[in-house]
Coordinates of C-alpha atoms and ligand atoms in Angstrom, one line a residue:
X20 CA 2.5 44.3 -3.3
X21 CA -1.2 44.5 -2.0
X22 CA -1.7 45.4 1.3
X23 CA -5.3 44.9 1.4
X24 CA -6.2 41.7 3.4
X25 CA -6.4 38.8 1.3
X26 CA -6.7 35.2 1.6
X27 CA -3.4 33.5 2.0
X28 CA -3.9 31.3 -1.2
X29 CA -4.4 34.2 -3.0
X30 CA -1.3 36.4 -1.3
X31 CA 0.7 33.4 -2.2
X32 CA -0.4 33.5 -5.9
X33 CA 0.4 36.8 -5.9
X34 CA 4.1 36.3 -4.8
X35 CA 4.8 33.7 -7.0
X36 CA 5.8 34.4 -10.6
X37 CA 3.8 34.1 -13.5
X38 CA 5.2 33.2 -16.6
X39 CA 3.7 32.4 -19.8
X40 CA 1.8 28.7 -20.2
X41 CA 3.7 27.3 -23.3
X42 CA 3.9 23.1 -24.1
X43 CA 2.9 22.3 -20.6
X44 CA 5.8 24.5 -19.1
X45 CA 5.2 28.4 -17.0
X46 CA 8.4 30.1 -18.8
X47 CA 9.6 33.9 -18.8
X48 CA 8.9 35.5 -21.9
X49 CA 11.9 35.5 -24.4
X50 CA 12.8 39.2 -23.9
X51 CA 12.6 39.2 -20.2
X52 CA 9.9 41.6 -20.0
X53 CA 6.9 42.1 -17.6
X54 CA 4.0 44.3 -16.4
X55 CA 2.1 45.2 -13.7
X56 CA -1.5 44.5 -13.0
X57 CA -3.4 47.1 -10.6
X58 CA -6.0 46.8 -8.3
X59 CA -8.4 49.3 -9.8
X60 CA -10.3 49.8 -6.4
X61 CA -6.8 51.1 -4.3
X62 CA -4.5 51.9 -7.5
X63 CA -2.2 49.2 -5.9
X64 CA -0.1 46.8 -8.0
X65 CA -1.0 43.2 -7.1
X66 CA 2.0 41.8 -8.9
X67 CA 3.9 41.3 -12.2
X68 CA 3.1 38.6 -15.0
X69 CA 4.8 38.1 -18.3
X70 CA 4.7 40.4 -20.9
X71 CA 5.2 38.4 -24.2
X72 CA 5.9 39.5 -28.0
X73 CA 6.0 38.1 -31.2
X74 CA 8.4 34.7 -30.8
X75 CA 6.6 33.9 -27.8
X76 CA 3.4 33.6 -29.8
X77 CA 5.0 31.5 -32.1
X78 CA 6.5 29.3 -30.0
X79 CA 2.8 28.9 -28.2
X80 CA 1.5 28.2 -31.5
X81 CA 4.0 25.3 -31.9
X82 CA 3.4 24.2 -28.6
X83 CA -0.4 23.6 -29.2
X84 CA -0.1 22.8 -33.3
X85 CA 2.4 19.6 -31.6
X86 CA -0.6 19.1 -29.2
X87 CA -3.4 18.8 -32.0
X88 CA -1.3 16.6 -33.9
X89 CA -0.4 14.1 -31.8
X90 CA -1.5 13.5 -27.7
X91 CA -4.5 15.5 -28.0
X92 CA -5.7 13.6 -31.2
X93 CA -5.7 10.7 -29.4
X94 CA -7.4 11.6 -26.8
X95 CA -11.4 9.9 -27.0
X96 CA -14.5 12.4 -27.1
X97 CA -15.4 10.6 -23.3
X98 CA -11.5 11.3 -22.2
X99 CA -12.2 15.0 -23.3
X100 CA -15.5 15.4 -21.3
X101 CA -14.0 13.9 -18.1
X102 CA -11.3 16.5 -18.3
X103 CA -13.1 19.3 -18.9
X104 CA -15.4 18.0 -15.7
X105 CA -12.5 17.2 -13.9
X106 CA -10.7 21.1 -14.4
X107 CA -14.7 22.7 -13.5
X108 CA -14.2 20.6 -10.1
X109 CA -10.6 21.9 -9.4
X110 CA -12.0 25.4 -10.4
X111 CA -15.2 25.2 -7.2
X112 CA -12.8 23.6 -5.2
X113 CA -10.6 27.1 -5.8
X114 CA -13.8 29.3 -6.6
X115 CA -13.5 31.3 -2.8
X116 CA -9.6 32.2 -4.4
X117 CA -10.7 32.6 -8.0
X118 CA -13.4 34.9 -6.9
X119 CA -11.2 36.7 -4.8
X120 CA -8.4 37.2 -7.5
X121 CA -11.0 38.2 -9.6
X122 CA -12.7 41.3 -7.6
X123 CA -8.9 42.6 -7.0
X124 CA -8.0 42.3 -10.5
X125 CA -10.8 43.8 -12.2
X126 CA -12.5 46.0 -9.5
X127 CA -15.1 44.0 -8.6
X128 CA -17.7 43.5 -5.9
X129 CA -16.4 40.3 -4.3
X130 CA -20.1 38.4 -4.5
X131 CA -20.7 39.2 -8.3
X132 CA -17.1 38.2 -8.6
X133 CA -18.5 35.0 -7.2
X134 CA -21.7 35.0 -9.4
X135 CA -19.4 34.9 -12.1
X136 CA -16.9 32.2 -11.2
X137 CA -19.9 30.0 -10.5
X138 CA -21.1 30.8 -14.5
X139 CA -17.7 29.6 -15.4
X140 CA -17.9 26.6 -14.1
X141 CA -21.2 25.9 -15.3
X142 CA -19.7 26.5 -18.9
X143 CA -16.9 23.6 -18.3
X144 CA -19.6 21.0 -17.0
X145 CA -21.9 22.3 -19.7
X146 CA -19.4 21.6 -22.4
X147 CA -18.2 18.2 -20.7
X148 CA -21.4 16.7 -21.7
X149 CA -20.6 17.6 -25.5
X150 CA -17.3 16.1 -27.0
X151 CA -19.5 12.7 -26.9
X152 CA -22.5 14.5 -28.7
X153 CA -20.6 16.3 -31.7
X154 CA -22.1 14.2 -34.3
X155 CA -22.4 14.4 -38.4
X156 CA -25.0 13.2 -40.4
X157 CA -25.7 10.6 -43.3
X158 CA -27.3 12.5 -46.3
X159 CA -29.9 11.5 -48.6
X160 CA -28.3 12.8 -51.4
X161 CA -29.6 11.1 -55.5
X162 CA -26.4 10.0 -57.0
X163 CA -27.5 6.6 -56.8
X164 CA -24.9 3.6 -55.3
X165 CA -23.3 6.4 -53.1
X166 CA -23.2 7.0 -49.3
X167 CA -22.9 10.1 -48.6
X168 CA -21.9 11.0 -44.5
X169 CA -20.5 14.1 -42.7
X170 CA -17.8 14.6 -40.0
X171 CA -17.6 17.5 -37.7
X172 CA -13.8 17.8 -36.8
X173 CA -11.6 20.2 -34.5
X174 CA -11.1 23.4 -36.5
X175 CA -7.4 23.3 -35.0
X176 CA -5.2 25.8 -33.5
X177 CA -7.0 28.7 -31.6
X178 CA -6.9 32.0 -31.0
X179 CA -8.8 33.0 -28.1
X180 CA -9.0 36.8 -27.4
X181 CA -10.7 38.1 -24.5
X182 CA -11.4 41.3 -22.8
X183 CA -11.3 42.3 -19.2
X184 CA -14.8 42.8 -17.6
X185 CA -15.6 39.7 -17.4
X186 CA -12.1 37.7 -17.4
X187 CA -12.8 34.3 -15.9
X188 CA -16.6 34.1 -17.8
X189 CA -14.8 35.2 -21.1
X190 CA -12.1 32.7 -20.9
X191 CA -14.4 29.7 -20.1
X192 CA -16.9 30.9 -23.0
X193 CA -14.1 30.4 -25.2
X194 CA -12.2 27.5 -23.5
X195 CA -14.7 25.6 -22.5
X196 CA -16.2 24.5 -26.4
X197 CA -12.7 25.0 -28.0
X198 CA -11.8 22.1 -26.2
X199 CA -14.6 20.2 -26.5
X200 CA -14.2 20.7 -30.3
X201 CA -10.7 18.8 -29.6
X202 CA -9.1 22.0 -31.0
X203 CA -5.8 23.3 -29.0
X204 CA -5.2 26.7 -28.2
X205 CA -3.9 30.4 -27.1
X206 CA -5.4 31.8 -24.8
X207 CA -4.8 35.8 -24.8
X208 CA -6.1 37.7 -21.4
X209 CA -6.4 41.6 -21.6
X210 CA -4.3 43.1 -20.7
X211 CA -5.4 44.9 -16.9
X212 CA -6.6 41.5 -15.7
X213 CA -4.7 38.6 -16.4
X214 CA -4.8 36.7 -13.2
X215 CA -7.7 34.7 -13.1
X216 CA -6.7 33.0 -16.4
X217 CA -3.2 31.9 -15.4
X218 CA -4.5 30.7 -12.1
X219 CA -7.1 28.4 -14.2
X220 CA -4.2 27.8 -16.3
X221 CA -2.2 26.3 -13.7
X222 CA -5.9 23.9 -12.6
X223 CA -6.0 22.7 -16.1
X224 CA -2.4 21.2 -15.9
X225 CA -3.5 20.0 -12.4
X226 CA -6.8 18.4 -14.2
X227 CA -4.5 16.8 -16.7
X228 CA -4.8 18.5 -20.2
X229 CA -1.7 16.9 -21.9
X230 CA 0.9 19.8 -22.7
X231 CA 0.6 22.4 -25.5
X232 CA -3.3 22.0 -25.4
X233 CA -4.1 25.2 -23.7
X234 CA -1.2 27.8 -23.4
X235 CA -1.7 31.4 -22.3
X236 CA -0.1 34.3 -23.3
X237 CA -0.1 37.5 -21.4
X238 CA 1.1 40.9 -22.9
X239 CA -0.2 43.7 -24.7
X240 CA -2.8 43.4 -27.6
X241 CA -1.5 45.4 -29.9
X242 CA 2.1 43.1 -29.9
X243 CA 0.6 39.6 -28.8
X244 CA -3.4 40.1 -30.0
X245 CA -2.3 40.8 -33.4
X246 CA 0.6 38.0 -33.8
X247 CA -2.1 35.4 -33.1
X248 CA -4.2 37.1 -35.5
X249 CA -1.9 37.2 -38.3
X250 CA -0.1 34.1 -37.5
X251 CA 0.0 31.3 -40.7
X252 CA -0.5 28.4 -38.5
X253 CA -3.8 29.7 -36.1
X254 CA -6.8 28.1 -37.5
X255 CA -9.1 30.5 -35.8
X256 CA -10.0 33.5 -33.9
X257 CA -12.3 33.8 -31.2
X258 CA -12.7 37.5 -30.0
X259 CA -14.6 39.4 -28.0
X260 CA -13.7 43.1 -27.1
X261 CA -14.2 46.3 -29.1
X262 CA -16.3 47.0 -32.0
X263 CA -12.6 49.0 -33.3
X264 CA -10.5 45.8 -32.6
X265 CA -12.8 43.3 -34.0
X266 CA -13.1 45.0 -37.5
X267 CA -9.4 45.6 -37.1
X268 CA -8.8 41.7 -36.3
X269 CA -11.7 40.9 -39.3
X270 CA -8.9 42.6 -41.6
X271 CA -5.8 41.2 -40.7
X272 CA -7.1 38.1 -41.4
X273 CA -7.9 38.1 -44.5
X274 CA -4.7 36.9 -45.7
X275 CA -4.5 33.0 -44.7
X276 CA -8.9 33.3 -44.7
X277 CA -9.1 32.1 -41.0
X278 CA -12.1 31.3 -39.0
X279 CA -13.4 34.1 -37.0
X280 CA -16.4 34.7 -34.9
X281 CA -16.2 38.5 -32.7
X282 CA -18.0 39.1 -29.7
X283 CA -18.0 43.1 -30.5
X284 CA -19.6 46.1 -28.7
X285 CA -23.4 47.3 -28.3
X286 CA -25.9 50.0 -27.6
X287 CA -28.6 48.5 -26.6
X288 CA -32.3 49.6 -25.8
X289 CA -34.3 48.6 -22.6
X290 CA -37.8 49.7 -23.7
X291 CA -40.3 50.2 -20.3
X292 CA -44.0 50.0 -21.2
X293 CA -46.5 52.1 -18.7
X294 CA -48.3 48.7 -18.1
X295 CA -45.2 47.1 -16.6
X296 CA -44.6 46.2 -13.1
X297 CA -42.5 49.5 -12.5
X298 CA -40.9 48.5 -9.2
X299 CA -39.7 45.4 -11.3
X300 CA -38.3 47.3 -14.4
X301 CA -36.8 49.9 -11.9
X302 CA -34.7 47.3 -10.3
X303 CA -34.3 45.6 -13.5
X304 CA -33.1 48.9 -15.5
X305 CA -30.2 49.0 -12.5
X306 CA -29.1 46.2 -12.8
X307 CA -29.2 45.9 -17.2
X308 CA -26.9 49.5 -16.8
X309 CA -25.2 49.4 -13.4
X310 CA -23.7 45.5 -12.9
X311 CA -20.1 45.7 -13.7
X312 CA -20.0 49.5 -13.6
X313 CA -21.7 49.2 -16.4
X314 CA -18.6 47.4 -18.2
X315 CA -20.7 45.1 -20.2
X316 CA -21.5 43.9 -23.6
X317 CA -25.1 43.6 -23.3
X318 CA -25.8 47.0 -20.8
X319 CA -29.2 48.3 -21.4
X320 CA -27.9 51.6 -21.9
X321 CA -30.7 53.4 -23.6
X322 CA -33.8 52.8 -21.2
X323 CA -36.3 54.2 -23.7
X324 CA -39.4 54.4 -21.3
X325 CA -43.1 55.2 -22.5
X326 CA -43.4 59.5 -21.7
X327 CA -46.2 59.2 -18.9
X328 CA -44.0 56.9 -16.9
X329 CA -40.5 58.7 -17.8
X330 CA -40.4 61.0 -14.8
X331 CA -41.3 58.5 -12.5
X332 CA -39.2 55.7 -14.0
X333 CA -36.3 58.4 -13.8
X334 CA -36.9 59.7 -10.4
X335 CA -36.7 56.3 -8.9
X336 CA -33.8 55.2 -10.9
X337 CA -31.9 58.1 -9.7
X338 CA -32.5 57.7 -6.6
X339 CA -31.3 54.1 -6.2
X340 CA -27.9 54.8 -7.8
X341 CA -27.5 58.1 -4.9
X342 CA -27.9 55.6 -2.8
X343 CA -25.3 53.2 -3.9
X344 CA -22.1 52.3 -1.7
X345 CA -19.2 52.3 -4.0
X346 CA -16.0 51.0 -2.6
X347 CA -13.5 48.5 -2.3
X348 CA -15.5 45.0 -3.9
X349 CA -13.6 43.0 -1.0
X350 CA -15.9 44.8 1.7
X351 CA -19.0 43.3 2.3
X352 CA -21.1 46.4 2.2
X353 CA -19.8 47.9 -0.8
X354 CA -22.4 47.0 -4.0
X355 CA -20.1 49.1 -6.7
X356 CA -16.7 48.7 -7.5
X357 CA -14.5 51.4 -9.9
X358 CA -14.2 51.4 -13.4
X359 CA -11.1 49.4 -14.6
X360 CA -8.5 51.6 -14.9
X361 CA -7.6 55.6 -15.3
X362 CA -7.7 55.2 -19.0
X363 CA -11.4 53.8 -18.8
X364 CA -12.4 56.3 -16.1
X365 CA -11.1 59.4 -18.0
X366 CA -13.2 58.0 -21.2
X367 CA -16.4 57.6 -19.0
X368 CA -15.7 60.8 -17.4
X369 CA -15.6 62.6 -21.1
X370 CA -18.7 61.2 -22.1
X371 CA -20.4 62.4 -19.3
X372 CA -18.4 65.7 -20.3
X373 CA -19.9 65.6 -23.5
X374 CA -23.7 64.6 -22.3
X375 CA -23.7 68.0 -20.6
X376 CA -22.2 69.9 -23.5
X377 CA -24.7 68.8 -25.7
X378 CA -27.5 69.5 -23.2
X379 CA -28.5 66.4 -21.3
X380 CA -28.8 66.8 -17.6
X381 CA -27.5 64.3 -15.0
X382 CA -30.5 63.3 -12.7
X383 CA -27.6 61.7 -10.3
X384 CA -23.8 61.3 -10.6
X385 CA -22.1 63.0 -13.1
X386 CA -18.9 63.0 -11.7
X387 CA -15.4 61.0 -10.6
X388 CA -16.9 59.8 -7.0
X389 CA -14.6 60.8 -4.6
X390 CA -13.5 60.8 -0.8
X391 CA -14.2 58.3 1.9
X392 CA -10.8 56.6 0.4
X393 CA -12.1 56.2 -3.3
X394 CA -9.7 58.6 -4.3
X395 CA -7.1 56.2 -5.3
X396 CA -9.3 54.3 -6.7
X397 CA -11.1 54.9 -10.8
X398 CA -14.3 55.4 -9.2
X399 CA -17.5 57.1 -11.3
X400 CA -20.9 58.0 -9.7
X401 CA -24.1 56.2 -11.4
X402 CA -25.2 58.6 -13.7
X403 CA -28.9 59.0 -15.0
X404 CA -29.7 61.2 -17.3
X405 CA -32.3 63.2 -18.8
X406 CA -33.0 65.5 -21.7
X407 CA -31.8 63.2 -23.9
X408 CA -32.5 62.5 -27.6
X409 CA -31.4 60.2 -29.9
X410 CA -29.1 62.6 -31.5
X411 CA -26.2 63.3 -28.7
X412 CA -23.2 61.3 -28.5
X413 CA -24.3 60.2 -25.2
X414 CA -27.4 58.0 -26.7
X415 CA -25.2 56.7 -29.7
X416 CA -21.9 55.6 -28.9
X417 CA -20.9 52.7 -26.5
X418 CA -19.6 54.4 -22.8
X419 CA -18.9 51.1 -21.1
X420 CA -19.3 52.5 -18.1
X421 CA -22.2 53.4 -15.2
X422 CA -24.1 56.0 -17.5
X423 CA -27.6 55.2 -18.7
X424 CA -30.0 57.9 -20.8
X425 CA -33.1 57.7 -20.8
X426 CA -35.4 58.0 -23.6
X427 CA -38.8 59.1 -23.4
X428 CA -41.4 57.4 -26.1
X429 CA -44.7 57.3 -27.7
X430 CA -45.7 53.8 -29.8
X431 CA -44.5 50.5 -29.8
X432 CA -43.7 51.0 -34.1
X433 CA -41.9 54.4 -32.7
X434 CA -39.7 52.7 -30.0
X435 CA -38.6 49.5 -32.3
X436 CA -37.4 52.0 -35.1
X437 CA -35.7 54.3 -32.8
X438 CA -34.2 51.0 -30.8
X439 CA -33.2 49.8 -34.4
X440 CA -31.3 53.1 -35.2
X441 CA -27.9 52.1 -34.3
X442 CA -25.3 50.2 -35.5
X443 CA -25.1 47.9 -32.6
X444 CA -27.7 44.9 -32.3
X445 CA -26.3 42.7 -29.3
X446 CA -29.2 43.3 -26.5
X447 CA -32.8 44.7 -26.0
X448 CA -34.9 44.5 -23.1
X449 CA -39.0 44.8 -22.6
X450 CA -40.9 45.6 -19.8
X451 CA -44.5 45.0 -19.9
X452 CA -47.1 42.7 -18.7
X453 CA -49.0 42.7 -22.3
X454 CA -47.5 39.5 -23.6
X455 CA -48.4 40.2 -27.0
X456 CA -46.6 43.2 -27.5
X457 CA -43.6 42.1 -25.6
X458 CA -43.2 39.1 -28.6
X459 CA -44.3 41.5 -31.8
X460 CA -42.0 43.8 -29.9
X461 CA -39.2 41.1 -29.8
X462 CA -40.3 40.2 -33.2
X463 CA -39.1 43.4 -34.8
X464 CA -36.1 44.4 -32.6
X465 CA -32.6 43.5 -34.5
X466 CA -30.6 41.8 -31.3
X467 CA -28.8 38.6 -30.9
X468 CA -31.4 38.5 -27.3
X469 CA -34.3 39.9 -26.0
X470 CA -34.5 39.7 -22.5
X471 CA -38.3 40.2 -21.5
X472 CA -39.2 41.4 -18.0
X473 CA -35.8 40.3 -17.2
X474 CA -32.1 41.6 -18.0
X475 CA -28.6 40.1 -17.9
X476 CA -29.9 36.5 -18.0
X477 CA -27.3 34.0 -19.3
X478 CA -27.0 29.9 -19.7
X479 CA -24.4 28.0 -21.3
X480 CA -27.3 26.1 -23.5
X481 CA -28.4 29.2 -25.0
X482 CA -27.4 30.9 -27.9
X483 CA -25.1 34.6 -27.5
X484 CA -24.4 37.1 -30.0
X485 CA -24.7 40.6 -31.9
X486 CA -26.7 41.9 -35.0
X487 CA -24.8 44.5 -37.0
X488 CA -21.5 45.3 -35.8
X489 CA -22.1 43.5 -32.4
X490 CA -20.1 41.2 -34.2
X491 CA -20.7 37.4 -35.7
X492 CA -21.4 34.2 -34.9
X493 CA -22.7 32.5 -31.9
X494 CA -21.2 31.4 -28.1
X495 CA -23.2 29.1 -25.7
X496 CA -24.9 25.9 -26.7
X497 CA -24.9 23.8 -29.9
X498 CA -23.8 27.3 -31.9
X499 CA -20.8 27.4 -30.2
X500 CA -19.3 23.8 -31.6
X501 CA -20.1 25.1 -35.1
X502 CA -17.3 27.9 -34.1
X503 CA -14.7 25.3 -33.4
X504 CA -15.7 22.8 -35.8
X505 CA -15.2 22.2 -40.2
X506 CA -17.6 20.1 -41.6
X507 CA -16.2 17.2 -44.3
X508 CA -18.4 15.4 -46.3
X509 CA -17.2 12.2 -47.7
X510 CA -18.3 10.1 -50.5
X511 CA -18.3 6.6 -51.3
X512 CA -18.7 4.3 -54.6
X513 CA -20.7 1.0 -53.2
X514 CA -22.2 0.4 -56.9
Ligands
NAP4 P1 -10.4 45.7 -26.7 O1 -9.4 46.8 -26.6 O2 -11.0 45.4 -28.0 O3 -9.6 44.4 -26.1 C1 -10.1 43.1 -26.1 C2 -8.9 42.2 -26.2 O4 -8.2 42.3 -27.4 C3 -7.9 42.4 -25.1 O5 -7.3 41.1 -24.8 C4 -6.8 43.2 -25.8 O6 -5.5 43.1 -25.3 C5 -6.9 42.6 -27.2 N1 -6.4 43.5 -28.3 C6 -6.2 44.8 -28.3 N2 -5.7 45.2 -29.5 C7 -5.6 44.1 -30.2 C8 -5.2 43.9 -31.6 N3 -4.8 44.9 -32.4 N4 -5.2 42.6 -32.1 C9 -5.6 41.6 -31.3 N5 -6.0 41.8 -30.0 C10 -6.0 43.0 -29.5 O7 -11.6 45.8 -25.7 P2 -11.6 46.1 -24.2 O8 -11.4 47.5 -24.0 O9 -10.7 45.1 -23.5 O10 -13.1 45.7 -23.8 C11 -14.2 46.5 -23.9 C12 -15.0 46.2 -25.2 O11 -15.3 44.9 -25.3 C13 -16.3 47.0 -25.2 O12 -16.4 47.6 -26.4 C14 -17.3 45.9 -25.1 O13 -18.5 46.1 -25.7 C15 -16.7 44.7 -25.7 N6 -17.2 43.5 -25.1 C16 -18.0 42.7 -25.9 C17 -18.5 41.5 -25.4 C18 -19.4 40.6 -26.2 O14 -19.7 39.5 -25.8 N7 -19.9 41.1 -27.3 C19 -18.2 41.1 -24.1 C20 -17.3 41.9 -23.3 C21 -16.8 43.1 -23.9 P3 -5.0 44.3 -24.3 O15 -6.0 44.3 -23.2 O16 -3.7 43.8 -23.9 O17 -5.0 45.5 -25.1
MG5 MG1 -5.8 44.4 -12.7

């Protein structure tokens, strides 16, 4: 167990035993078997949850195809939106706990931690306002004597797949319009941080959700991801995680043609203009590659910057991530956590390897950090570098982790093709206080968002999603119900 001081709540969650969330009931998973989930910041194990295989998934999916057939159905659109509000005021009741399960688990810096329990429960209250809202339409169409109207209903059972840098967000982005769809589902955490989502898990029961309408299954991907996947009676798959996995998941199932919509990986471009406020786009460069260690989605890992401010832009960038604490997320002044996990470190750690190799220089970091007690912890500097062109493996492939290069360019044409030239498209960012370029800029750019003079910026009410292989279809807002919803168009004879 942890010996790092925790708040009882949480040291009490982590003594208890966590089993799998099947028809309302926590149960052990049929073979027995468990794992343990670290804290990436000390190496320590925090405790041991369920590790389920294939009948477990099945039974789960009974649990929650008994759930859409008969309590849940029943349920009114109003009934669902008071529970969904009802489970987003257990959750900021708990958020101090959540938060703090959440920076142990994953590594992170207890106040982002928070940040991002607070998003979560903005998604729930966002989506409580929609079960009453999911309307069809009446359609003009010529037959004449004929009424022609549409339903949206539930697209049914669920697969929800998430990864682990952002647990608690991820879950609730997939949660949170699943059920106000009035589909049922299983929820899948990955694998190194589980805890969050059994602990919301155990609120949703307290809110009320009627058994078998949200189960969670923890265990490894490979075994549990890909039973859900290929299981006849899932409807759909929600996933977000790797590029790899997704087209993996995209194949699989193929067979019974089920819904999917994947969240995949990026590449993406934050493009500095010499006119833009630089102290702003410095900060804001940090932030688009450093938050999370750099373990997100959307990182704005190629700052292409115009050439007469690249040195400059560089310099300063450097010299904020030298002077960043990294440490244990649950002290106060620590403002960088570690990577995830060995496995994670040792693949951030070879890109870097391979940045040098191929030329590029590290401006600052470069290296595992180490001492001053990080050493039991997966921790890697903030690396900048330089020397850097479009080529290396460094400025093409996705390092989820703190490493940023930075790309020195001419014209605004120049930068969009170069910023194109990938087969990513989730994210872009613009820095510049020319308005017109920033929109012909976003105008050409192929990314699910452009973030200009900003980075990072996320609501429930607006649309989220990739280009390319960053994957397809669209989380947040209206776009999200289309995910969880069929469309039926019925006709009647009135002449
Ligand atoms: P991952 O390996 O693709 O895993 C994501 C989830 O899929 C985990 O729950 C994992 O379980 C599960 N999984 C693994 N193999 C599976 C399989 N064969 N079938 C079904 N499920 C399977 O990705 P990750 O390493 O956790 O996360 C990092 C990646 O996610 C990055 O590439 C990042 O860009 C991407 N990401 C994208 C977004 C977005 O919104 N677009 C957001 C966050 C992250 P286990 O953990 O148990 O293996
Ligand atoms: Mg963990």
């Amino acid at each position: 167990m942890a010996t790092v001081a925790m708040r009882s709540e949480v040291s009490q969650f982590l003594e208890g035993k966590k089993g799998l969330l099947i028809g309302g009931q926590w149960v052990d998973a049929a073979s027995g078997e468990t794992y343990e989930t670290l804290n990436p910041a000390t190496g320590e194990i925090l405790t041991r949850v369920a590790s389920a295989g294939v009948e477990d998934v099945d039974r789960a999916v009974k649990a929650a195809r008994a759930a859409f057939n008969g309590p849940w159905r029943k349920i009114t659109p109003a009934e669902r939106g008071k529970l969904l509000w009802r489970l987003a005021d257990l959750m900021e009741q708990r958020a101090d706990e959540l938060t703090e399960l959440e920076t142990v688990d994953g590594g992170k810096v207890r106040r982002i931690a928070g940040i991002e329990v607070a998003i979560a429960i903005d998604h729930f209250r966002y989506y409580a306002g929609w079960p009453t809202k999911i309307e069809g339409n009446t359609v003009p169409v010529s037959a004449p004597g004929i009424l022609n109207y549409t339903l949206r209903e539930p697209v049914g059972v669920c697969g929800l797949i998430v990864p682990w840098n952002f647990p608690i967000v991820m879950a609730s982005w997939k949660l949170a319009p699943a059920l106000a769809a009035g589909c049922t589902m299983i929820l899948k955490p990955a694998g190194p941080t589980p805890l969050t989502a059994l602990r919301v898990g155990e609120l949703a029961l307290e809110a009320g959700f009627p058994p078998g309408v949200i189960n969670i299954i923890t265990g490894p991907g490979a075994r549990v991801g890909s039973a859900l996947v290929r299981h006849p009676d899932v409807d759909k798959i929600a996933f977000t995680g790797s590029t790899e996995v997704g087209k993996q998941i995209a194949r699989e199932s193929v067979d019974n043609v089920k819904r999917i919509s994947l969240e995949l990986g990026g590449k993406s471009p934050n493009i500095v203009f010499p006119d833009a406020d630089l102290e702003g786009a410095v900060r804001g460069a940090f932030n688009a590659i450093f938050y999370n260690q750099g373990q997100v989605c959307t990182a704005g890992s190629r700052l292409f910057a115009a050439r007469s401010i690249a040195e400059e832009l560089t310099e300063r960038l450097a010299d904020r991530a030298r002077k960043t604490t990294l440490g244990n997320g649950l002290d106060p002044k620590v403002q960088m956590g570690p990577v995830v996990s060995e496995t994670q470190m040792q693949t951030v750690l070879g890109y870097i390897e391979s940045g040098v190799r191929e030329g590029a220089k590290p401006v600052s970091g470069g290296k595992r950090a180490t001492g001053n007690g990080l050493d039991a912890g997966y921790f890697v500097e903030p690396t900048v570098f330089s020397g850097v062109v479009d080529e290396m493996t460094i400025a093409r492939e996705e390092i989820f982790g703190p490493v940023v290069v930075v790309l020195p360019f001419e014209s605004l044409e120049e930068v969009a093709e170069r910023a194109n030239n990938s087969p990513y498209g989730l994210a872009a960012g613009i820095w510049t206080s020319d308005i017109s370029k920033a929109h012909k800029l976003a105008s050409l750019l192929k990314a699910g968002t452009v973030w200009i003079n900003c980075y990072n910026v996320f609501d429930a009410a607006s649309p989220f999603g990739g280009y390319k292989q960053s994957g397809y279809g669209r989380e947040h807002g209206h776009a999200a119900l289309e995910l969880y919803t069929e469309v039926k168009s019925v006709w009647t004879k009135y002449d």
